[in-house]
Every structure is written in structure tokens, then in C-alpha cells.
Tab-separated table of C-alpha atoms in Angstrom:
chain	number	residue	atom	x	y	z
A	18	GLN	CA	6.971	30.737	-9.609
A	19	VAL	CA	5.652	27.433	-8.285
A	20	GLN	CA	6.943	25.589	-5.241
A	21	LEU	CA	6.344	21.934	-4.581
A	22	GLU	CA	6.199	20.475	-1.065
A	23	GLU	CA	6.371	16.838	-0.627
A	24	SER	CA	5.361	14.669	2.370
A	25	GLY	CA	4.445	11.180	3.243
A	26	GLY	CA	7.510	8.934	2.828
A	27	GLY	CA	8.722	6.532	5.397
A	28	LEU	CA	9.589	2.941	6.240
A	29	VAL	CA	7.078	0.225	5.665
A	30	GLN	CA	7.092	-3.582	5.450
A	31	ALA	CA	6.586	-5.444	2.204
A	32	GLY	CA	2.920	-5.530	1.380
A	33	GLY	CA	2.269	-2.248	3.181
A	34	SER	CA	0.945	0.996	1.917
A	35	LEU	CA	1.930	4.727	1.896
A	36	ARG	CA	0.595	7.815	0.443
A	37	LEU	CA	2.856	10.600	-0.855
A	38	SER	CA	1.562	14.183	-1.168
A	39	CYS	CA	2.821	16.972	-3.353
A	40	ALA	CA	1.327	20.363	-2.717
A	41	ALA	CA	1.852	23.084	-5.266
A	42	SER	CA	2.005	26.709	-4.252
A	43	GLY	CA	1.701	29.490	-6.814
A	44	PRO	CA	-0.267	29.703	-10.035
A	45	THR	CA	-1.073	26.355	-11.652
A	46	ASN	CA	-3.077	25.469	-14.723
A	47	SER	CA	-5.184	22.313	-15.395
A	48	ASN	CA	-2.988	21.443	-18.338
A	49	TYR	CA	0.179	21.273	-16.204
A	50	VAL	CA	1.636	17.791	-15.980
A	51	MET	CA	2.639	16.366	-12.549
A	52	GLY	CA	5.101	13.493	-12.556
A	53	TRP	CA	6.214	11.165	-9.784
A	54	PHE	CA	9.787	10.046	-10.254
A	55	ARG	CA	11.889	7.694	-8.233
A	56	GLN	CA	15.577	7.154	-7.924
A	57	ALA	CA	17.105	4.174	-6.165
A	58	PRO	CA	20.822	4.226	-5.202
A	59	GLY	CA	23.117	3.771	-8.254
A	60	LYS	CA	20.107	3.829	-10.701
A	61	GLU	CA	18.681	6.506	-12.912
A	62	ARG	CA	15.672	8.612	-11.942
A	63	VAL	CA	12.612	7.056	-13.662
A	64	LEU	CA	8.914	8.152	-14.020
A	65	VAL	CA	6.590	5.919	-12.253
A	66	ALA	CA	3.260	7.842	-12.619
A	67	ALA	CA	2.021	11.111	-14.070
A	68	ASN	CA	-1.215	12.974	-14.686
A	69	ASN	CA	-2.234	16.401	-15.685
A	70	LEU	CA	-3.882	18.541	-13.056
A	71	SER	CA	-7.214	18.208	-14.659
A	72	GLY	CA	-6.971	14.483	-14.189
A	73	THR	CA	-7.829	13.617	-17.734
A	74	ASN	CA	-4.559	11.936	-18.578
A	75	THR	CA	-2.980	9.312	-16.304
A	76	TYR	CA	0.236	7.201	-16.807
A	77	TYR	CA	1.674	4.427	-14.674
A	78	ALA	CA	4.856	2.518	-15.296
A	79	ASP	CA	4.422	-1.204	-15.757
A	80	SER	CA	6.311	-1.790	-12.456
A	81	VAL	CA	3.623	-0.038	-10.490
A	82	LYS	CA	0.500	-0.506	-12.442
A	83	GLY	CA	-2.353	-1.898	-10.354
A	84	ARG	CA	-0.478	-0.960	-7.114
A	85	PHE	CA	0.021	2.841	-7.303
A	86	THR	CA	-2.703	5.449	-7.856
A	87	ILE	CA	-2.276	9.099	-8.657
A	88	SER	CA	-5.056	11.497	-7.682
A	89	VAL	CA	-5.590	15.259	-7.651
A	90	ASP	CA	-7.242	17.451	-5.100
A	91	LYS	CA	-7.833	20.468	-7.245
A	92	ALA	CA	-9.065	22.739	-4.451
A	93	GLU	CA	-5.949	22.069	-2.542
A	94	ASN	CA	-3.569	22.023	-5.563
A	95	THR	CA	-2.236	18.756	-4.258
A	96	VAL	CA	-1.388	15.551	-6.046
A	97	TYR	CA	-1.264	12.333	-4.229
A	98	LEU	CA	0.461	9.038	-5.051
A	99	GLY	CA	-1.168	6.188	-3.200
A	100	MET	CA	1.141	3.147	-3.012
A	101	ASN	CA	-0.173	-0.330	-2.094
A	102	SER	CA	1.373	-3.758	-2.013
A	103	LEU	CA	4.808	-2.214	-1.682
A	104	ARG	CA	7.789	-4.332	-2.482
A	105	PRO	CA	11.449	-3.896	-1.481
A	106	GLU	CA	12.146	-2.948	-5.084
A	107	ASP	CA	10.003	0.207	-4.570
A	108	THR	CA	12.683	1.531	-2.156
A	109	ALA	CA	13.813	4.833	-3.550
A	110	LEU	CA	13.877	8.522	-3.204
A	111	TYR	CA	10.638	9.845	-4.676
A	112	TYR	CA	10.167	13.148	-6.259
A	113	CYS	CA	7.182	15.057	-7.650
A	114	ALA	CA	7.814	17.310	-10.526
A	115	LEU	CA	5.747	19.803	-12.510
A	116	ASP	CA	5.815	20.588	-16.148
A	117	ALA	CA	4.223	24.103	-16.623
A	118	ARG	CA	3.905	23.644	-20.411
A	119	GLY	CA	1.614	20.665	-20.375
A	120	ARG	CA	3.874	18.492	-22.573
A	121	TRP	CA	2.160	15.204	-21.887
A	122	SER	CA	3.755	13.316	-24.722
A	123	GLN	CA	7.154	14.159	-23.290
A	124	ARG	CA	6.376	13.182	-19.724
A	125	TYR	CA	9.088	10.570	-19.557
A	126	ASP	CA	11.816	13.177	-20.029
A	127	SER	CA	12.812	14.565	-16.643
A	128	SER	CA	14.339	17.719	-18.274
A	129	ILE	CA	10.971	19.047	-19.220
A	130	TYR	CA	9.941	19.449	-15.585
A	131	TRP	CA	10.783	22.990	-14.324
A	132	TYR	CA	9.742	22.540	-10.775
A	133	TRP	CA	10.731	19.645	-8.364
A	134	GLY	CA	9.897	18.739	-4.846
A	135	GLN	CA	12.565	18.163	-2.249
A	136	GLY	CA	12.321	14.353	-2.468
A	137	THR	CA	10.893	11.870	0.149
A	138	GLN	CA	12.415	8.587	1.025
A	139	VAL	CA	10.380	5.413	0.767
A	140	THR	CA	11.982	2.359	2.250
A	141	VAL	CA	10.308	-1.039	1.965
A	142	SER	CA	11.649	-3.876	4.185
A	143	SER	CA	11.269	-7.515	3.371
């Protein structure tokens, strides 16, 4: 059983930066896929970034490409989402999620992720 603990959200002005953390406890494997999803009020949950825990595959949605960076601390079993040049449209509840079967090609599908963090709010003011 894996548990995910998120931290790092908050309120920031447009143009500012935040870094989200997702610490995994329990057994993990380098093939596992970690996804960062966000859900704004009244909208669907969407994948904004993902990688596998080995760091060999990385994905960014077009809306965050060049501004967000996903990274892995293997020793700490922690995945980070660095967010720069934040915009009001980045305001959402952010979730990390883990796919324990390494289904990289299906990373966009939230149903493949067995484990979810509790969510952390990111609010960007204009």
C-alpha cells in the first residue's frame, strides 16, 4: 500500500512561483508513473505533468510547458512540481497521483492511478 502526502500550495501573485511536493510512503518502483493533475472549479481534472520515478519519461501539458518542472528525489521517494510564471488560470486544486503499473502511454487517464494525494490548493491572484 502506498500513501501520498502533498504539500506546498498557497496563494501567490501572478508571475510568482511555488513548488509542490508529493512524498510517497510504502514500496515504489522506478517504473511507477507519477502524475500531477489539477481541477479548477466547474472543470474537469486534467493532467498537467507526469514522469516515471526513474525520470526517464516526462510529460507537460501545453498550458504549462516551459513554466512547470517535474523532478524526482529518488532517495526521499518524493516528486516535486516546480511552478514558475504563475498565471491566474493556474488556480486550481492540485493532486499528485501514482500509477503502480507503469502505464506511461495511458498517463492522461485519471482512472489508471490507484493512489492519490489529498490535494493542495494553488491560488494565483492577478
